mmCIF file with all atom_site columns, C-alpha atoms in Angstrom:
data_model
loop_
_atom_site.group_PDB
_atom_site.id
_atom_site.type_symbol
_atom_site.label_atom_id
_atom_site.label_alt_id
_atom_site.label_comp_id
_atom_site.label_asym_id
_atom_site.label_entity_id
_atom_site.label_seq_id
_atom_site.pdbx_PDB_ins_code
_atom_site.Cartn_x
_atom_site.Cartn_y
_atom_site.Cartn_z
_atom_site.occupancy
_atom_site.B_iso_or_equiv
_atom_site.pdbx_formal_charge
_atom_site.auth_seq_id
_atom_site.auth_comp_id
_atom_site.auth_asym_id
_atom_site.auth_atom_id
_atom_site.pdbx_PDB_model_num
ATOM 1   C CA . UNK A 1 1   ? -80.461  -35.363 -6.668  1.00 0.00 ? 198 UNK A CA 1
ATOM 2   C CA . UNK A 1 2   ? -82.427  -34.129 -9.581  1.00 0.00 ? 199 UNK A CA 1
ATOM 3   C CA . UNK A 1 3   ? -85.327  -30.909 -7.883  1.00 0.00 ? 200 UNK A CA 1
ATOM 4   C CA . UNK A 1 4   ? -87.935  -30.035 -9.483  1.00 0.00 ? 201 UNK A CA 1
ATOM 5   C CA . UNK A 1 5   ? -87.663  -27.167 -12.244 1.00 0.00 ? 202 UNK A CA 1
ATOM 6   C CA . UNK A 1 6   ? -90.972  -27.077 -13.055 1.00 0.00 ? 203 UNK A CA 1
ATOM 7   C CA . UNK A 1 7   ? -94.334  -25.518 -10.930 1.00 0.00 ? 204 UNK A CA 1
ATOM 8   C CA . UNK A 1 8   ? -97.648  -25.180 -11.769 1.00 0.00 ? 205 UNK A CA 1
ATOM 9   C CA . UNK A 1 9   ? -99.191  -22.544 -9.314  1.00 0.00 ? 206 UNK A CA 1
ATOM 10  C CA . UNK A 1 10  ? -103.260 -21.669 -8.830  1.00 0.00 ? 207 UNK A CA 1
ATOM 11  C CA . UNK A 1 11  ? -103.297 -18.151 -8.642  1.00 0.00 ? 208 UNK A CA 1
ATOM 12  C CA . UNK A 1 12  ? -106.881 -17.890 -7.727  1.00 0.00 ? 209 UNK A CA 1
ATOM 13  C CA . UNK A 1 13  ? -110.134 -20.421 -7.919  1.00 0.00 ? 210 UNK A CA 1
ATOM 14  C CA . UNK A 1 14  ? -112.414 -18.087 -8.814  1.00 0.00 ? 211 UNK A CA 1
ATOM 15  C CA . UNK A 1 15  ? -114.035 -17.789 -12.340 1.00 0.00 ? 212 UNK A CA 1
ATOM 16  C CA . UNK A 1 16  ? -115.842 -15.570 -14.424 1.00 0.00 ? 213 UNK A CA 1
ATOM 17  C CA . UNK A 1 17  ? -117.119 -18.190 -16.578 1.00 0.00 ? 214 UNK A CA 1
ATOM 18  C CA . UNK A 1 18  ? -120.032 -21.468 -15.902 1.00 0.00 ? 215 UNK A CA 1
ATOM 19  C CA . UNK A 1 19  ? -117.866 -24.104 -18.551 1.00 0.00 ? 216 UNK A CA 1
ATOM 20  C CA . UNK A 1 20  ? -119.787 -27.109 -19.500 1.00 0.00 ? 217 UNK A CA 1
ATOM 21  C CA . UNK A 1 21  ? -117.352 -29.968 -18.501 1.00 0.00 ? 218 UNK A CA 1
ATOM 22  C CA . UNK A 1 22  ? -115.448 -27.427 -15.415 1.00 0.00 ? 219 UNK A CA 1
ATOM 23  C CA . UNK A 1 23  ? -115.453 -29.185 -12.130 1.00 0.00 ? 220 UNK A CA 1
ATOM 24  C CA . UNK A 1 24  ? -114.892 -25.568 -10.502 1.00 0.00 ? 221 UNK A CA 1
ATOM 25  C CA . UNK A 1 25  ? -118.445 -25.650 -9.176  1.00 0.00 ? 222 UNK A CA 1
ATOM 26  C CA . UNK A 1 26  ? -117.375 -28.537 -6.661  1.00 0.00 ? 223 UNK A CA 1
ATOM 27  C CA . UNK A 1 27  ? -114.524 -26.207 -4.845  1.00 0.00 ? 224 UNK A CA 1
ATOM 28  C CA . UNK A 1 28  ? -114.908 -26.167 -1.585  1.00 0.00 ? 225 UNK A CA 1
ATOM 29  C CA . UNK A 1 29  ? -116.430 -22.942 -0.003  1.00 0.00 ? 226 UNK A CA 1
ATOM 30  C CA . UNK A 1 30  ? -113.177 -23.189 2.189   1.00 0.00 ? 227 UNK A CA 1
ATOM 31  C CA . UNK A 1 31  ? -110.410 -23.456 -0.768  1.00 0.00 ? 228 UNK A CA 1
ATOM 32  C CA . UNK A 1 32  ? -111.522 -20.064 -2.779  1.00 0.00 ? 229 UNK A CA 1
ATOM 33  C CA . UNK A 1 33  ? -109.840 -17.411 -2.725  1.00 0.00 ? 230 UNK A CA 1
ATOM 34  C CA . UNK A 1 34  ? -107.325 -15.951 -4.578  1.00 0.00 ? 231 UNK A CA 1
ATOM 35  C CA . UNK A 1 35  ? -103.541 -15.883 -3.857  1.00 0.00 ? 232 UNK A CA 1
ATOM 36  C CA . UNK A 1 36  ? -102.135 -13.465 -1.976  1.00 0.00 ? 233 UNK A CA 1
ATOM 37  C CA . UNK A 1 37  ? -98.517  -12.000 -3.531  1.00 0.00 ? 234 UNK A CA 1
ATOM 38  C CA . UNK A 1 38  ? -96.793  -12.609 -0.238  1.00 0.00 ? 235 UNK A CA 1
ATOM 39  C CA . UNK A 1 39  ? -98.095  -16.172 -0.415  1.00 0.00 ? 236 UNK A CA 1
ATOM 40  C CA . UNK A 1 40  ? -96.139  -16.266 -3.474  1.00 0.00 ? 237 UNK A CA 1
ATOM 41  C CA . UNK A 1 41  ? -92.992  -15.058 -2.551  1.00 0.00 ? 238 UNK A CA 1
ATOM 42  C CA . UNK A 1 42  ? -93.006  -17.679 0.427   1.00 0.00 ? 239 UNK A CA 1
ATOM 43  C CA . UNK A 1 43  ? -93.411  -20.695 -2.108  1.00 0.00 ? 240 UNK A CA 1
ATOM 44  C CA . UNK A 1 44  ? -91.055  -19.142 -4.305  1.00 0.00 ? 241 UNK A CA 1
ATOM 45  C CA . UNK A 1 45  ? -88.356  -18.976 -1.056  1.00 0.00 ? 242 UNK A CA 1
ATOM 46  C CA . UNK A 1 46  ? -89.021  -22.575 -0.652  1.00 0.00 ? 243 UNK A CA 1
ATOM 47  C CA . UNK A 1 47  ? -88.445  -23.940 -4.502  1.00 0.00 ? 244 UNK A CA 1
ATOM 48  C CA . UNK A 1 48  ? -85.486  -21.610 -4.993  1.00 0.00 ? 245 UNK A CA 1
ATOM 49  C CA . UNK A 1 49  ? -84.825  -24.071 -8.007  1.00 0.00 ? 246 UNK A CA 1
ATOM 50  C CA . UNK A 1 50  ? -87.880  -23.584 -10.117 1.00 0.00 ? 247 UNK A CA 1
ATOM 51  C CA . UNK A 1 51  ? -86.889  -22.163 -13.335 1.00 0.00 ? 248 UNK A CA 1
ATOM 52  C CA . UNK A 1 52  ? -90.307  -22.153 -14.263 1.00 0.00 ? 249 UNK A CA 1
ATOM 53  C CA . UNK A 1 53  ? -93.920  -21.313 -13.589 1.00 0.00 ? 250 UNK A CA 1
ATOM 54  C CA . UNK A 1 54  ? -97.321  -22.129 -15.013 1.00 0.00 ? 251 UNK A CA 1
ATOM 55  C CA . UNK A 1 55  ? -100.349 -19.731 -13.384 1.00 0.00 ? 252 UNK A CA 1
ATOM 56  C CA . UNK A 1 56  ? -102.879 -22.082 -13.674 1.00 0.00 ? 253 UNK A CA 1
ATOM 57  C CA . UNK A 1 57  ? -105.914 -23.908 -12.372 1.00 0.00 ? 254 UNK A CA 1
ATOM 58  C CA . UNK A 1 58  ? -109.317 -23.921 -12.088 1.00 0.00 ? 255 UNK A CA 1
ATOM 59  C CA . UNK A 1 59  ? -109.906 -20.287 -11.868 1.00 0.00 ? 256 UNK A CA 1
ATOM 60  C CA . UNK A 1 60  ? -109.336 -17.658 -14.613 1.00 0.00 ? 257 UNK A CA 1
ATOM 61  C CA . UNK A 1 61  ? -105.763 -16.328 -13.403 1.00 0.00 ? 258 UNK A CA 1
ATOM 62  C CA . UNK A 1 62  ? -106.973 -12.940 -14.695 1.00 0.00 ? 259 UNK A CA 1
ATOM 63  C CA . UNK A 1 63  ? -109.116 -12.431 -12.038 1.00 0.00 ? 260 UNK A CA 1
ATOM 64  C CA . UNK A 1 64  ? -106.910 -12.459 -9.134  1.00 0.00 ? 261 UNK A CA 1
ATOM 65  C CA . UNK A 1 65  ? -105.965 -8.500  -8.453  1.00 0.00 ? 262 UNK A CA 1
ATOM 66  C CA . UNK A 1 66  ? -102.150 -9.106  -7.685  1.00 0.00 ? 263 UNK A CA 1
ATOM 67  C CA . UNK A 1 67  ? -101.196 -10.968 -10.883 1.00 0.00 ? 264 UNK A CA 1
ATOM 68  C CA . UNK A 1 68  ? -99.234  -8.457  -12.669 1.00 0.00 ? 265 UNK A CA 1
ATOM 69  C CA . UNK A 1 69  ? -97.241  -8.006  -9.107  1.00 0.00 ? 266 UNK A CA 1
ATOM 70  C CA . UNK A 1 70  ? -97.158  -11.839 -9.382  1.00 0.00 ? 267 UNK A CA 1
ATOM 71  C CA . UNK A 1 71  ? -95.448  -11.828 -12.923 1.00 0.00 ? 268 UNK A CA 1
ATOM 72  C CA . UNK A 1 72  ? -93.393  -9.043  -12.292 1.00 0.00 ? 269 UNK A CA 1
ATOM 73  C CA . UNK A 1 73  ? -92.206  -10.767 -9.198  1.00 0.00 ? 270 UNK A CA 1
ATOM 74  C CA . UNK A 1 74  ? -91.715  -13.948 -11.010 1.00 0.00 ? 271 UNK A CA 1
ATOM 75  C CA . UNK A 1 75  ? -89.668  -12.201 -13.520 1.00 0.00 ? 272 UNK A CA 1
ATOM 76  C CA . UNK A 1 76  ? -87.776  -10.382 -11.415 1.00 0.00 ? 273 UNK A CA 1
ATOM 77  C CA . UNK A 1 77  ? -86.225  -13.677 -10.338 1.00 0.00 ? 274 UNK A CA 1
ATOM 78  C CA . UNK A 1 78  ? -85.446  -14.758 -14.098 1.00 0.00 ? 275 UNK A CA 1
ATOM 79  C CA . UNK A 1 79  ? -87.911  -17.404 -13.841 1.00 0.00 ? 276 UNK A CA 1
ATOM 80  C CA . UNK A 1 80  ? -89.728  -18.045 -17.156 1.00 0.00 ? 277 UNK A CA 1
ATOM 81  C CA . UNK A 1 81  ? -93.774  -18.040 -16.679 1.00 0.00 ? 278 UNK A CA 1
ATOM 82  C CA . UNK A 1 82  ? -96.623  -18.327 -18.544 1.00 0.00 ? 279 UNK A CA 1
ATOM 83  C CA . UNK A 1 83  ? -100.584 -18.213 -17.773 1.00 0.00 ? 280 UNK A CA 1
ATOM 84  C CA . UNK A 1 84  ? -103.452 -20.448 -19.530 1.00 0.00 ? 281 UNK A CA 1
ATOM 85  C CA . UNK A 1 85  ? -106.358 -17.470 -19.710 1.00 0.00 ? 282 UNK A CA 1
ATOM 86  C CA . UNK A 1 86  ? -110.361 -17.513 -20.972 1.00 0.00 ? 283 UNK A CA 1
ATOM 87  C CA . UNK A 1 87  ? -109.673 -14.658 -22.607 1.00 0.00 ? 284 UNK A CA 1
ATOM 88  C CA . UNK A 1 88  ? -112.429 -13.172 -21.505 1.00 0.00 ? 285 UNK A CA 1
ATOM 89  C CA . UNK A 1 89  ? -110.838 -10.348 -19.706 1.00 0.00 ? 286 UNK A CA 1
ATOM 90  C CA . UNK A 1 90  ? -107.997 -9.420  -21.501 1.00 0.00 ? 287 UNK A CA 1
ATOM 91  C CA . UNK A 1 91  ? -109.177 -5.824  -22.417 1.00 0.00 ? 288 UNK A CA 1
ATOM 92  C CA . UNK A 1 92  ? -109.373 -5.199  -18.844 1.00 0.00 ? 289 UNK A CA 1
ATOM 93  C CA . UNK A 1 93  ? -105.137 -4.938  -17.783 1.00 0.00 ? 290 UNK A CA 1
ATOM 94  C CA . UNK A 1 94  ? -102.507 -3.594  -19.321 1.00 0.00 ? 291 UNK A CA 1
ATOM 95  C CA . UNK A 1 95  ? -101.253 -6.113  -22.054 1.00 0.00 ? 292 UNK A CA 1
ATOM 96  C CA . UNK A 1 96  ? -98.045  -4.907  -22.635 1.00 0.00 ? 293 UNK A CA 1
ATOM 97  C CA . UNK A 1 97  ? -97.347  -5.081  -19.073 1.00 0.00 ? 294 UNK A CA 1
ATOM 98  C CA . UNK A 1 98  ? -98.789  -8.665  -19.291 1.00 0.00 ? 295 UNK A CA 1
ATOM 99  C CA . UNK A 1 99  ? -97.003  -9.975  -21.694 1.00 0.00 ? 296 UNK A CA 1
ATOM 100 C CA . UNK A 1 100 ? -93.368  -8.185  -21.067 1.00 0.00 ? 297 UNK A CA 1
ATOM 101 C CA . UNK A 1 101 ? -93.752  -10.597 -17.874 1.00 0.00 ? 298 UNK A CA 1
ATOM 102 C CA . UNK A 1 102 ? -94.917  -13.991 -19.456 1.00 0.00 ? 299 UNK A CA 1
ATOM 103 C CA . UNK A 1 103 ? -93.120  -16.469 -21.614 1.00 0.00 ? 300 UNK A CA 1
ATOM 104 C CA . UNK A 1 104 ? -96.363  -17.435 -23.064 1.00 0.00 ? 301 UNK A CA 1
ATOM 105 C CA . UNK A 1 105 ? -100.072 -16.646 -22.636 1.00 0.00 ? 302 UNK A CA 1
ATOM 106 C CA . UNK A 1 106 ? -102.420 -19.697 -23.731 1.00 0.00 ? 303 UNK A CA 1
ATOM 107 C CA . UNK A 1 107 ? -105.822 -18.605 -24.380 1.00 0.00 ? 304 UNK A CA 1
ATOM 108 C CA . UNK A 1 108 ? -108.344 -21.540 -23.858 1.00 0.00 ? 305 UNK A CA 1
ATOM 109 C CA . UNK A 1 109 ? -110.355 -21.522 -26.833 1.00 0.00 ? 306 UNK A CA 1
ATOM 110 C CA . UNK A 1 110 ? -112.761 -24.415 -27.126 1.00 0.00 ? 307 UNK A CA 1
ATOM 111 C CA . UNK A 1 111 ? -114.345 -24.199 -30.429 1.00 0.00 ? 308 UNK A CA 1
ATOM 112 C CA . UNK A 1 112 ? -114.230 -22.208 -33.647 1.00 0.00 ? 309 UNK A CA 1
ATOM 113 C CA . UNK A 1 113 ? -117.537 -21.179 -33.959 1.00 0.00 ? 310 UNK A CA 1
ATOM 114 C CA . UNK A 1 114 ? -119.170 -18.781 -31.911 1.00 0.00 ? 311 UNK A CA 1
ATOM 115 C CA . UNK A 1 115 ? -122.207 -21.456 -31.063 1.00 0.00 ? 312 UNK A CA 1
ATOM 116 C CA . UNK A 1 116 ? -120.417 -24.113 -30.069 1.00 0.00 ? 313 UNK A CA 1
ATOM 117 C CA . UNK A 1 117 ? -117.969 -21.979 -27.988 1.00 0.00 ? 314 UNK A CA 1
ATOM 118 C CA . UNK A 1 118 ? -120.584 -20.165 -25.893 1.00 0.00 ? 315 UNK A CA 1
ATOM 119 C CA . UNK A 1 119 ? -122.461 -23.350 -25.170 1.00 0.00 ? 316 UNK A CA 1
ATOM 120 C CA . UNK A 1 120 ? -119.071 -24.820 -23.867 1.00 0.00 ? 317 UNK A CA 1
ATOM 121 C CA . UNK A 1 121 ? -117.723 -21.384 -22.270 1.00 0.00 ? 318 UNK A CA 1
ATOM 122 C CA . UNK A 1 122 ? -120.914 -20.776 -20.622 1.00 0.00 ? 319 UNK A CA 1
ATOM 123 C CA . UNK A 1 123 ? -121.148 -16.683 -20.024 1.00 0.00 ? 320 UNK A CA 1
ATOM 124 C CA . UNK A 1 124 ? -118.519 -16.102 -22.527 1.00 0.00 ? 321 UNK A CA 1
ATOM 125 C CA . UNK A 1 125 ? -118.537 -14.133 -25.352 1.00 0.00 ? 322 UNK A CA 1
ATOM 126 C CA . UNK A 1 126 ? -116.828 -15.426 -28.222 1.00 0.00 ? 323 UNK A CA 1
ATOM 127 C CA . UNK A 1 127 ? -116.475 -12.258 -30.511 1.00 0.00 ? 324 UNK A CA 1
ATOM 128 C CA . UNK A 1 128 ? -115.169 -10.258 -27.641 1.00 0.00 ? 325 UNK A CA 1
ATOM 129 C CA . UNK A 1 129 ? -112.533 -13.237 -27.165 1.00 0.00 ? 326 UNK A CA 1
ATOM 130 C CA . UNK A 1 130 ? -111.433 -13.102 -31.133 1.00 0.00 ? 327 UNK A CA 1
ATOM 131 C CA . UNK A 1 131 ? -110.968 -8.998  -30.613 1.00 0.00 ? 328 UNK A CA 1
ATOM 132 C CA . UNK A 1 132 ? -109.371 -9.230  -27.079 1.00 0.00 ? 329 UNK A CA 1
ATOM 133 C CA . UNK A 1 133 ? -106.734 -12.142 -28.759 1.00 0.00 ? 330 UNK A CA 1
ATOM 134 C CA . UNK A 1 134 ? -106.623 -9.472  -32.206 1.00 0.00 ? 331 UNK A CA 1
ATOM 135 C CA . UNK A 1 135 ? -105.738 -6.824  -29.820 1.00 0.00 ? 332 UNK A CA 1
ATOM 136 C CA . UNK A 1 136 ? -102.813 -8.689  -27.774 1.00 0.00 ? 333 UNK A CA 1
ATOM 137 C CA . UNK A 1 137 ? -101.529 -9.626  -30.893 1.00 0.00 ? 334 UNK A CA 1
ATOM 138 C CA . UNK A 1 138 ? -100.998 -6.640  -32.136 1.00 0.00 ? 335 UNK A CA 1
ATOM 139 C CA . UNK A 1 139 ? -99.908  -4.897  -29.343 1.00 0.00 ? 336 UNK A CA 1
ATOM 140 C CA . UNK A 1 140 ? -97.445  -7.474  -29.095 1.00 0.00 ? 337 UNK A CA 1
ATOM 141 C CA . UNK A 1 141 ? -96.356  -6.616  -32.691 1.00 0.00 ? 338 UNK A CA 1
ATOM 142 C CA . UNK A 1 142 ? -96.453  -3.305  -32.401 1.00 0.00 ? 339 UNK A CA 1
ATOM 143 C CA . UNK A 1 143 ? -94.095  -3.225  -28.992 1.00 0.00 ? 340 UNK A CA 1
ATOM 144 C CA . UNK A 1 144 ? -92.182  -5.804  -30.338 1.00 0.00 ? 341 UNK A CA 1
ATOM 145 C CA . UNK A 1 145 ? -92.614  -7.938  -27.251 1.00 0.00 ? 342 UNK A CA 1
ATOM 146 C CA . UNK A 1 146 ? -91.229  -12.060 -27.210 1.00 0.00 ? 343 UNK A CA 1
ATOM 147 C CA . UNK A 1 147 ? -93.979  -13.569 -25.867 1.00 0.00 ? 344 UNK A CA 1
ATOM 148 C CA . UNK A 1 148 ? -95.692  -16.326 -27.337 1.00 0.00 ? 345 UNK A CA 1
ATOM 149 C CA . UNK A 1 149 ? -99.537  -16.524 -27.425 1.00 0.00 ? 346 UNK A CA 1
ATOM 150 C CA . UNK A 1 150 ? -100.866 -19.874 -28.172 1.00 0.00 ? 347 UNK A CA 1
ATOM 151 C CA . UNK A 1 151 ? -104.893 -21.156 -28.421 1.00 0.00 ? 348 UNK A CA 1
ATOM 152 C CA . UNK A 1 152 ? -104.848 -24.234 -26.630 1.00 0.00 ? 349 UNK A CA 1
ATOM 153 C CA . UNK A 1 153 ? -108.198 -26.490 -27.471 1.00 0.00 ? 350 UNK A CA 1
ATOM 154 C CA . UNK A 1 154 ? -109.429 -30.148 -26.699 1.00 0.00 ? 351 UNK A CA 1
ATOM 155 C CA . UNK A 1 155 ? -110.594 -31.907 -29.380 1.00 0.00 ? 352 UNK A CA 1
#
């Protein structure tokens, strides 16, 4: 029998940003929250097979208190994890930290010009996005740190 290797985990619903075409708005009052590290480590114990992790969802995974205990812990079981990220509050953790745990960090970045992108990202700010993604990259340079750090768009 062929398991599952694959997860993709919502490590909170909660947002700091409004986005234009976002259905997070229509979460029910009931399903947000963020999740809890020992919530984790009970779905890891029952997918002992997954080899790896996506933090992902509606809400900006950033947000949730426990994620660098939640990539650590990830890690700490050799499974290979990434997170899909705004941006928007990357100068707020410790990015060395952050990415010494992640396989990747995607950085949603919906437009090019700093119009466009706030209208879409509403509440965003799209210079402090281009200095928070100038600043990961470097420290990632600097530390000499693996990680990959992609800008995912739709077109």
């Amino acid at each position: 029998m062929n398991l599952p290797y694959h997860a993709h985990i919502e490590p909170t619903t909660y947002c700091n940003l409004k986005c234009e075409n976002c259905i997070n708005d229509t979460v029910p009052s009931g399903r947000l929250g963020h999740l809890s590290i020992d919530t984790l480590k009970d779905i890891l114990s029952w997918m002992p097979f997954i080899k790896d992790i996506s933090l992902l969802g509606l809400g900006e995974p950033l947000m949730n208190p426990e994620i660098l205990n939640m990539l650590s812990l990830i890690k700490s079981r050799n499974i290979a994890c990434r997170i899909a990220t705004n941006g928007m509050l990357l100068d707020r953790i410790d990015i060395e930290k952050l990415l010494n745990s992640l396989e990747e960090c995607i950085i949603s970045f919906d437009a090019v010009t700093k119009t466009i992108f706030e209208e879409i990202r509403r509440g965003s700010d799209f210079d402090k996005v281009i200095q928070n993604v100038k600043d990961m990259v470097n420290i990632r340079d600097r530390k000499k740190i693996l990680s990959k750090i992609s800008l995912h768009t739709v077109i």
